[in-house]
mmCIF file of C-alpha atoms in Angstrom:
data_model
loop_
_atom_site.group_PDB
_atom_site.id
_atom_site.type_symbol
_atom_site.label_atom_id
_atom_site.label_comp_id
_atom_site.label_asym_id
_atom_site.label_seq_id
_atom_site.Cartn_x
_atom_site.Cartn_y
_atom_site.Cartn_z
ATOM 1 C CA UNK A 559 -2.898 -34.121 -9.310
ATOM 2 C CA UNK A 560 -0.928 -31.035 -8.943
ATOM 3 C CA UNK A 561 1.446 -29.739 -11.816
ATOM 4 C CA UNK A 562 4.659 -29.440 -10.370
ATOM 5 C CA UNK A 563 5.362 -26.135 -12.589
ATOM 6 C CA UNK A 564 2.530 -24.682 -11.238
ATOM 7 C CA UNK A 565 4.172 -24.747 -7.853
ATOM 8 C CA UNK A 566 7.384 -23.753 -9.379
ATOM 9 C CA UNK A 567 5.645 -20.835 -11.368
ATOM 10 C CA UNK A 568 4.172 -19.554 -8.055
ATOM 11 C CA UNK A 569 6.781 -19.690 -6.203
ATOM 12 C CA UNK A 570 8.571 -17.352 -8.803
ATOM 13 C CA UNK A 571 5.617 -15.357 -8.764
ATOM 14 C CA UNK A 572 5.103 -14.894 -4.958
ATOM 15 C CA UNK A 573 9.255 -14.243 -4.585
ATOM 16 C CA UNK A 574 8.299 -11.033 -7.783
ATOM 17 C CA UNK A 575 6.118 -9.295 -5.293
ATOM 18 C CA UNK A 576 8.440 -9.395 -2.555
ATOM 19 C CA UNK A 577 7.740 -12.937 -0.630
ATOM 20 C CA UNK A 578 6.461 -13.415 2.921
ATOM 21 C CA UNK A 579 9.527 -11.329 4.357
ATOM 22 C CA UNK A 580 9.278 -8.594 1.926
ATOM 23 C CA UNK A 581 5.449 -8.185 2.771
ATOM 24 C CA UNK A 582 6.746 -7.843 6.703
ATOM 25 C CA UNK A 583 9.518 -5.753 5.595
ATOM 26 C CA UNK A 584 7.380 -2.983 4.148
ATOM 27 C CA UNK A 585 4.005 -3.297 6.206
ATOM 28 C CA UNK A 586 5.217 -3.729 9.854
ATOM 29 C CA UNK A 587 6.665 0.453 10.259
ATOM 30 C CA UNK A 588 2.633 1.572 9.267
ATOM 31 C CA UNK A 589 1.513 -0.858 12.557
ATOM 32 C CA UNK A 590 3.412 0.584 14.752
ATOM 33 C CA UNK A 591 2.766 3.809 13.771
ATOM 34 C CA UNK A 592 -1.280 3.338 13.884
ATOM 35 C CA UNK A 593 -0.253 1.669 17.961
ATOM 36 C CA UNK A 594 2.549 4.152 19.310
ATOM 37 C CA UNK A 595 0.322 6.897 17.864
ATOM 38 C CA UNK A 596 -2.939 5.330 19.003
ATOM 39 C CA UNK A 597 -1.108 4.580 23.036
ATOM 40 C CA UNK A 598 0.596 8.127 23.471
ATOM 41 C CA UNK A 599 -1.275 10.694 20.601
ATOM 42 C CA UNK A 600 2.089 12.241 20.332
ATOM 43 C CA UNK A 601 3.057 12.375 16.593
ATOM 44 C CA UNK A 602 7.013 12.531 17.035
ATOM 45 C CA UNK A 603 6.510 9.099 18.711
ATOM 46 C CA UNK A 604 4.760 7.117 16.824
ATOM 47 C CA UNK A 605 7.222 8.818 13.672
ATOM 48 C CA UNK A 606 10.262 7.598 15.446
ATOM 49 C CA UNK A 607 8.634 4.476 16.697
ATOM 50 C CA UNK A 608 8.072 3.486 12.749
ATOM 51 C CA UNK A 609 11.354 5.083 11.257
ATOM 52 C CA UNK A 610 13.090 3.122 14.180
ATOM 53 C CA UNK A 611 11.345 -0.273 13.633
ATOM 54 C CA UNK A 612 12.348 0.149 9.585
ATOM 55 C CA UNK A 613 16.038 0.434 10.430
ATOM 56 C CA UNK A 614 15.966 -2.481 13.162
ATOM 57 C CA UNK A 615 14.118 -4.873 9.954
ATOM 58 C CA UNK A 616 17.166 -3.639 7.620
ATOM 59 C CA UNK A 617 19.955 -4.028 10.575
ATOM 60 C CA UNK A 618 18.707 -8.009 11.138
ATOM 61 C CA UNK A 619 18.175 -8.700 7.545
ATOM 62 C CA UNK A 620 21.979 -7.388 6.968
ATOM 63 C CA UNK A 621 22.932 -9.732 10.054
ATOM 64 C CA UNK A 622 21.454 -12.843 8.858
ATOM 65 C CA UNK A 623 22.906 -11.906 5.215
ATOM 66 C CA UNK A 624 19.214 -11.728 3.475
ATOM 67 C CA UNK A 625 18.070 -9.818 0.773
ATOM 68 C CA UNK A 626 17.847 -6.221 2.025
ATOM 69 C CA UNK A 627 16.023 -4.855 -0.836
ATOM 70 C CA UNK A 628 12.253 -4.896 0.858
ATOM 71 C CA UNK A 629 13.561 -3.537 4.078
ATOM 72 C CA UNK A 630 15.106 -0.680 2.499
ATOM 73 C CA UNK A 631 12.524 0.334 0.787
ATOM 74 C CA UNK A 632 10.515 0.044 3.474
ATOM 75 C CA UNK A 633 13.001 2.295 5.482
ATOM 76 C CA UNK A 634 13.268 4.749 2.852
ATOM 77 C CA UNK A 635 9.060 4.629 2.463
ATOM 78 C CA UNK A 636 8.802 5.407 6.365
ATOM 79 C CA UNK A 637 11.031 8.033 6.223
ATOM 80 C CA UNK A 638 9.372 9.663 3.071
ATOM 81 C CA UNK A 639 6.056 9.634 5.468
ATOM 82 C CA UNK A 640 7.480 10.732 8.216
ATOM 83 C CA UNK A 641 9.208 13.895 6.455
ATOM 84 C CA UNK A 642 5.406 14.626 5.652
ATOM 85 C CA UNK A 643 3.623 13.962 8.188
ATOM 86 C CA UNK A 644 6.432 15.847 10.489
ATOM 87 C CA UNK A 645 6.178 18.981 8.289
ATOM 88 C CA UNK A 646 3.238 19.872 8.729
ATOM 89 C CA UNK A 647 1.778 18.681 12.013
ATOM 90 C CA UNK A 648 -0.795 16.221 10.709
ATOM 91 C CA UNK A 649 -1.100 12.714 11.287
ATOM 92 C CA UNK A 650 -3.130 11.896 8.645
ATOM 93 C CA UNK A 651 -0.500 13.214 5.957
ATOM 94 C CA UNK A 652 1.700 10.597 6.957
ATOM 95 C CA UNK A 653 -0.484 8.839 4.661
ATOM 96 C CA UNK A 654 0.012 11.010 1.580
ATOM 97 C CA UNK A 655 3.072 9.125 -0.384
ATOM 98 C CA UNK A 656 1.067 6.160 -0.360
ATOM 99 C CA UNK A 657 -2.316 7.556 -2.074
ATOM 100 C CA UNK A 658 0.494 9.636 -4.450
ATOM 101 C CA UNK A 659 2.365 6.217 -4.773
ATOM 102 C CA UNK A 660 -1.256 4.478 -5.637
ATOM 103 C CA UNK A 661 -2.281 7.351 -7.973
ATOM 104 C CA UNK A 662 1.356 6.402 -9.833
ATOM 105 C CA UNK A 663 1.098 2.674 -9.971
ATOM 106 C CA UNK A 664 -2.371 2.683 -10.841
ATOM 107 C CA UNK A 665 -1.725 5.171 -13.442
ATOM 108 C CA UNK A 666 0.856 2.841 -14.946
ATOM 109 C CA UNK A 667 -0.662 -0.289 -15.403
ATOM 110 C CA UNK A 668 -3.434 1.035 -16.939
ATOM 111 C CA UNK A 669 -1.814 3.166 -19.568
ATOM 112 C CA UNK A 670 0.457 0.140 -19.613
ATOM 113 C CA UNK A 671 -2.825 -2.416 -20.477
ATOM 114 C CA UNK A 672 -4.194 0.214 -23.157
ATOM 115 C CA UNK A 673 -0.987 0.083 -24.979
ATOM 116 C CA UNK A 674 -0.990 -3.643 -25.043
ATOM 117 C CA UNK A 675 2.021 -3.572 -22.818
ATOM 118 C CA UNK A 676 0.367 -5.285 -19.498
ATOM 119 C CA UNK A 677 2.995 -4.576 -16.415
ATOM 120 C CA UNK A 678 2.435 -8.063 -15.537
ATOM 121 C CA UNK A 679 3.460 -9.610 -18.740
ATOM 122 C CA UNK A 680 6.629 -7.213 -18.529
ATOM 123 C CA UNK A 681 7.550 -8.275 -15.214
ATOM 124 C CA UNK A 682 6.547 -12.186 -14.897
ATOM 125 C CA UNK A 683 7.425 -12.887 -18.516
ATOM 126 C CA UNK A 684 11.429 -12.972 -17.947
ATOM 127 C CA UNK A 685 10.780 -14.520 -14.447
ATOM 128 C CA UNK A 686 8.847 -17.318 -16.026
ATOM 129 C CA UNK A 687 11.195 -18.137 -18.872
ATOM 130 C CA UNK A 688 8.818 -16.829 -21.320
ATOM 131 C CA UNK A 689 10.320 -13.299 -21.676
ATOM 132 C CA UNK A 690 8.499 -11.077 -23.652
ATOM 133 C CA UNK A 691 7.405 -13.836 -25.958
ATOM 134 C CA UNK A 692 4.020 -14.101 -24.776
ATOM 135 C CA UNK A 693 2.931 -11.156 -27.001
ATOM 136 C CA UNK A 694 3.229 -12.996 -29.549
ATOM 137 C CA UNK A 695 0.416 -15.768 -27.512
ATOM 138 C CA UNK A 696 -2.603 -14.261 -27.833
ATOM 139 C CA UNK A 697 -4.219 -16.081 -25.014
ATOM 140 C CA UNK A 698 -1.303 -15.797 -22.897
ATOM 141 C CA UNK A 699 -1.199 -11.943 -23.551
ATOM 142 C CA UNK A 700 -4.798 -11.625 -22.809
ATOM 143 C CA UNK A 701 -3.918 -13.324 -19.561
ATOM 144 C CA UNK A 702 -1.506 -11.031 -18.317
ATOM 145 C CA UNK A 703 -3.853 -8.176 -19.763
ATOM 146 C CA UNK A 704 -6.650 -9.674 -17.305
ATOM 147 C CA UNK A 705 -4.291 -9.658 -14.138
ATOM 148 C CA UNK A 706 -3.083 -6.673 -14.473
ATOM 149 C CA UNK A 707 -7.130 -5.116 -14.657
ATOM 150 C CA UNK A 708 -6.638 -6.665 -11.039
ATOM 151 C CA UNK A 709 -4.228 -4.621 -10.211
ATOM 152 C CA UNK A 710 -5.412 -1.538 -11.894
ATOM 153 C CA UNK A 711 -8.208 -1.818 -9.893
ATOM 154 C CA UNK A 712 -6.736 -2.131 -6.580
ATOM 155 C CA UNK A 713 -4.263 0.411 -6.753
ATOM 156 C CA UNK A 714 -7.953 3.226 -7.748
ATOM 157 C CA UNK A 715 -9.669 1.260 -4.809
ATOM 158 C CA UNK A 716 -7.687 2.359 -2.433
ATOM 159 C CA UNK A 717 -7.637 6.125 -3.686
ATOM 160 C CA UNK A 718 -11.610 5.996 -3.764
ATOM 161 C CA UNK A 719 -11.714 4.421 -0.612
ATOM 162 C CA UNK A 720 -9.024 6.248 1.334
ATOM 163 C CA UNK A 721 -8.874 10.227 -0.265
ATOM 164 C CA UNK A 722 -12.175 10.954 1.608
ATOM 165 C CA UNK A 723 -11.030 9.852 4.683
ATOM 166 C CA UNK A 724 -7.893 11.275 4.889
ATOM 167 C CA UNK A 725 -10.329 14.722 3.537
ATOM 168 C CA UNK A 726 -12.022 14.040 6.711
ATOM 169 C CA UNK A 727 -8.745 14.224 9.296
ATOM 170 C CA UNK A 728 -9.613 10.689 10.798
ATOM 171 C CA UNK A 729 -5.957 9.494 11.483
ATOM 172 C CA UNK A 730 -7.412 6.344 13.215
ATOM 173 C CA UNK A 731 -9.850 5.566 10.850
ATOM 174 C CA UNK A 732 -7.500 6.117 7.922
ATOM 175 C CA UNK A 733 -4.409 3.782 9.441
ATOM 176 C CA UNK A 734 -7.074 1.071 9.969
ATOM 177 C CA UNK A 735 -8.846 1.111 6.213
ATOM 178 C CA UNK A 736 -5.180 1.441 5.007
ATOM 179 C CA UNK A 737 -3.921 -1.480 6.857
ATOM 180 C CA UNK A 738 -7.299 -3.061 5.798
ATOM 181 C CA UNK A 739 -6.721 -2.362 2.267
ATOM 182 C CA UNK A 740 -2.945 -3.099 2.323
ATOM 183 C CA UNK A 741 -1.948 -6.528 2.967
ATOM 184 C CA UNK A 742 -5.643 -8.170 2.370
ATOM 185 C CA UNK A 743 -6.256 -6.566 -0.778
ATOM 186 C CA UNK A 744 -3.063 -7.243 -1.691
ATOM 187 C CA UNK A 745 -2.671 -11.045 -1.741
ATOM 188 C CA UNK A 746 -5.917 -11.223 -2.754
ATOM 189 C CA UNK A 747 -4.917 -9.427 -5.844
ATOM 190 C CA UNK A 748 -2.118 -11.499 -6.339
ATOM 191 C CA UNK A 749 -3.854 -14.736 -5.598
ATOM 192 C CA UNK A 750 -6.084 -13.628 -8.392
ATOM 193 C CA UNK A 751 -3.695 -12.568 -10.515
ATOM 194 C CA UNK A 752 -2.167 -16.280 -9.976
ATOM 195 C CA UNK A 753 -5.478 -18.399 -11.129
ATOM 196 C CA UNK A 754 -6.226 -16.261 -14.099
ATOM 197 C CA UNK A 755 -2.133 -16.724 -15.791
ATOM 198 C CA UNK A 756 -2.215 -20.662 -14.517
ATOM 199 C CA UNK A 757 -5.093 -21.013 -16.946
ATOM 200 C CA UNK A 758 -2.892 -20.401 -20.016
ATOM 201 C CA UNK A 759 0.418 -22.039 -20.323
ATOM 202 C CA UNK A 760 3.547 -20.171 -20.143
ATOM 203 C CA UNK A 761 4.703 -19.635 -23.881
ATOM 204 C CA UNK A 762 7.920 -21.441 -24.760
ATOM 205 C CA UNK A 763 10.287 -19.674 -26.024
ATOM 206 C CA UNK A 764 11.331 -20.959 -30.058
ATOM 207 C CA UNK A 765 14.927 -21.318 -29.942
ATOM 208 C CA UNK A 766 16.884 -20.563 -32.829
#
C-alpha cells in the first residue's frame, strides 16, 4: 500500500524543482532555437525566435495569474544566451551560460556535500517540515548527502560531455546532446534523488 506522505513529500519535492510548468517554462526557448536555427541557418532568427517564445510563456503565465517565477527566469536565461551568442557571431556560444551555469552549480553542491552541508538537505529540509533538523539524523543526513552526489554528478556530466563539443563548433550536435542531457538527465536525477530520501523518514522536528 502506498504511504500517503510519500505522495505528499513528492509532490513538495517535484513543485522545489520547478514542477511540470516550470520544466516547460525554462526548456521550450533552447527548442526553438535548435529548429528556427536548424530551418533558416540564420542566427538572428533563431535568437529572436527563442527570446520571443520566453516572453510569450511569461505574458500567458501573467494572464492566467500563475506563478511567473520559471518563466522569468527562463526569459532572463534566453536573453543572457542570446547577448552571447549575438556578440560574437557563433552559434555554439549561445550555449556558454549554461556550461558556466553547470560549472557553478556543480561547484556548489559539492563543496556544499564536503562541508556536511548537502544543498539538498538545505533546500528540501524546510519544504518537508523537517528544517534543518535532519543534521542532527544521521541517516537522514546521509540521505540528503547521497542525493545530492546525484546531482553533483550531473551538473560535471554535462561539462564532460558537452565542453568538447562546443570545442568542436558543432551547433547541431551540441543543441541536441544539450537537450539530451537537459530534461532526461534531469528527472532522472530527481527521480533518484526521490527513492534514495523516501528510504529514511523525514526527521520530526522536537517541539519545545
Amino acid at each position: 500500500m502506498s504511504n500517503p506522505e510519500h505522495h505528499e513529500d513528492k509532490a513538495k519535492v517535484l513543485a522545489a524543482f520547478g514542477g511540470k510548468k516550470g520544466l516547460i517554462d525554462s526548456g521550450i526557448p533552447s527548442v526553438i532555437f535548435l529548429v528556427v536555427f536548424n530551418v533558416t541557418d540564420e542566427l538572428q532568427s533563431a535568437l529572436f525566435a527563442s527570446v520571443a517564445v520566453s516572453a510569450l510563456l511569461t505574458i500567458i503565465r501573467l494572464a492566467m495569474r500563475e506563478t511567473i517565477q520559471h518563466a522569468v527566469s527562463g526569459l532572463i536565461g534566453s536573453l543572457i544566451c542570446a547577448w552571447f551568442a549575438n556578440r560574437t557571431g557563433n552559434a555554439s556560444d549561445l550555449y556558454i551560460p549554461k556550461l558556466l551555469t553547470n560549472l557553478g552549480y556543480g561547484s556548489v553542491y559539492l563543496i556544499a556535500n564536503l562541508a556536511g552541508w548537502p544543498i539538498l538537505g538545505l533546500l528540501l529540509g524546510p519544504i518537508l517540515g523537517e528544517n534543518l533538523q535532519w543534521r542532527k539524523d544521521p541517516a537522514r543526513a546521509r540521505a540528503y548527502k547521497r542525493a545530492s552526489w546525484l546531482w553533483v554528478g550531473m551538473f560535471f556530466a554535462r561539462i564532460a560531455v558537452q565542453y568538447p563539443i562546443y570545442r568542436s563548433g558543432n551547433v547541431n550536435l551540441l543543441g541536441t546532446v544539450n537537450l539530451a542531457m537537459g530534461y532526461p538527465l534531469f528527472l532522472a536525477t530527481a527521480y533518484g534523488s526521490w527513492m534514495i530520501l523516501k528510504t529514511v523518514p523525514t526527521t520530526k522536528v522536537s517541539e519545545k
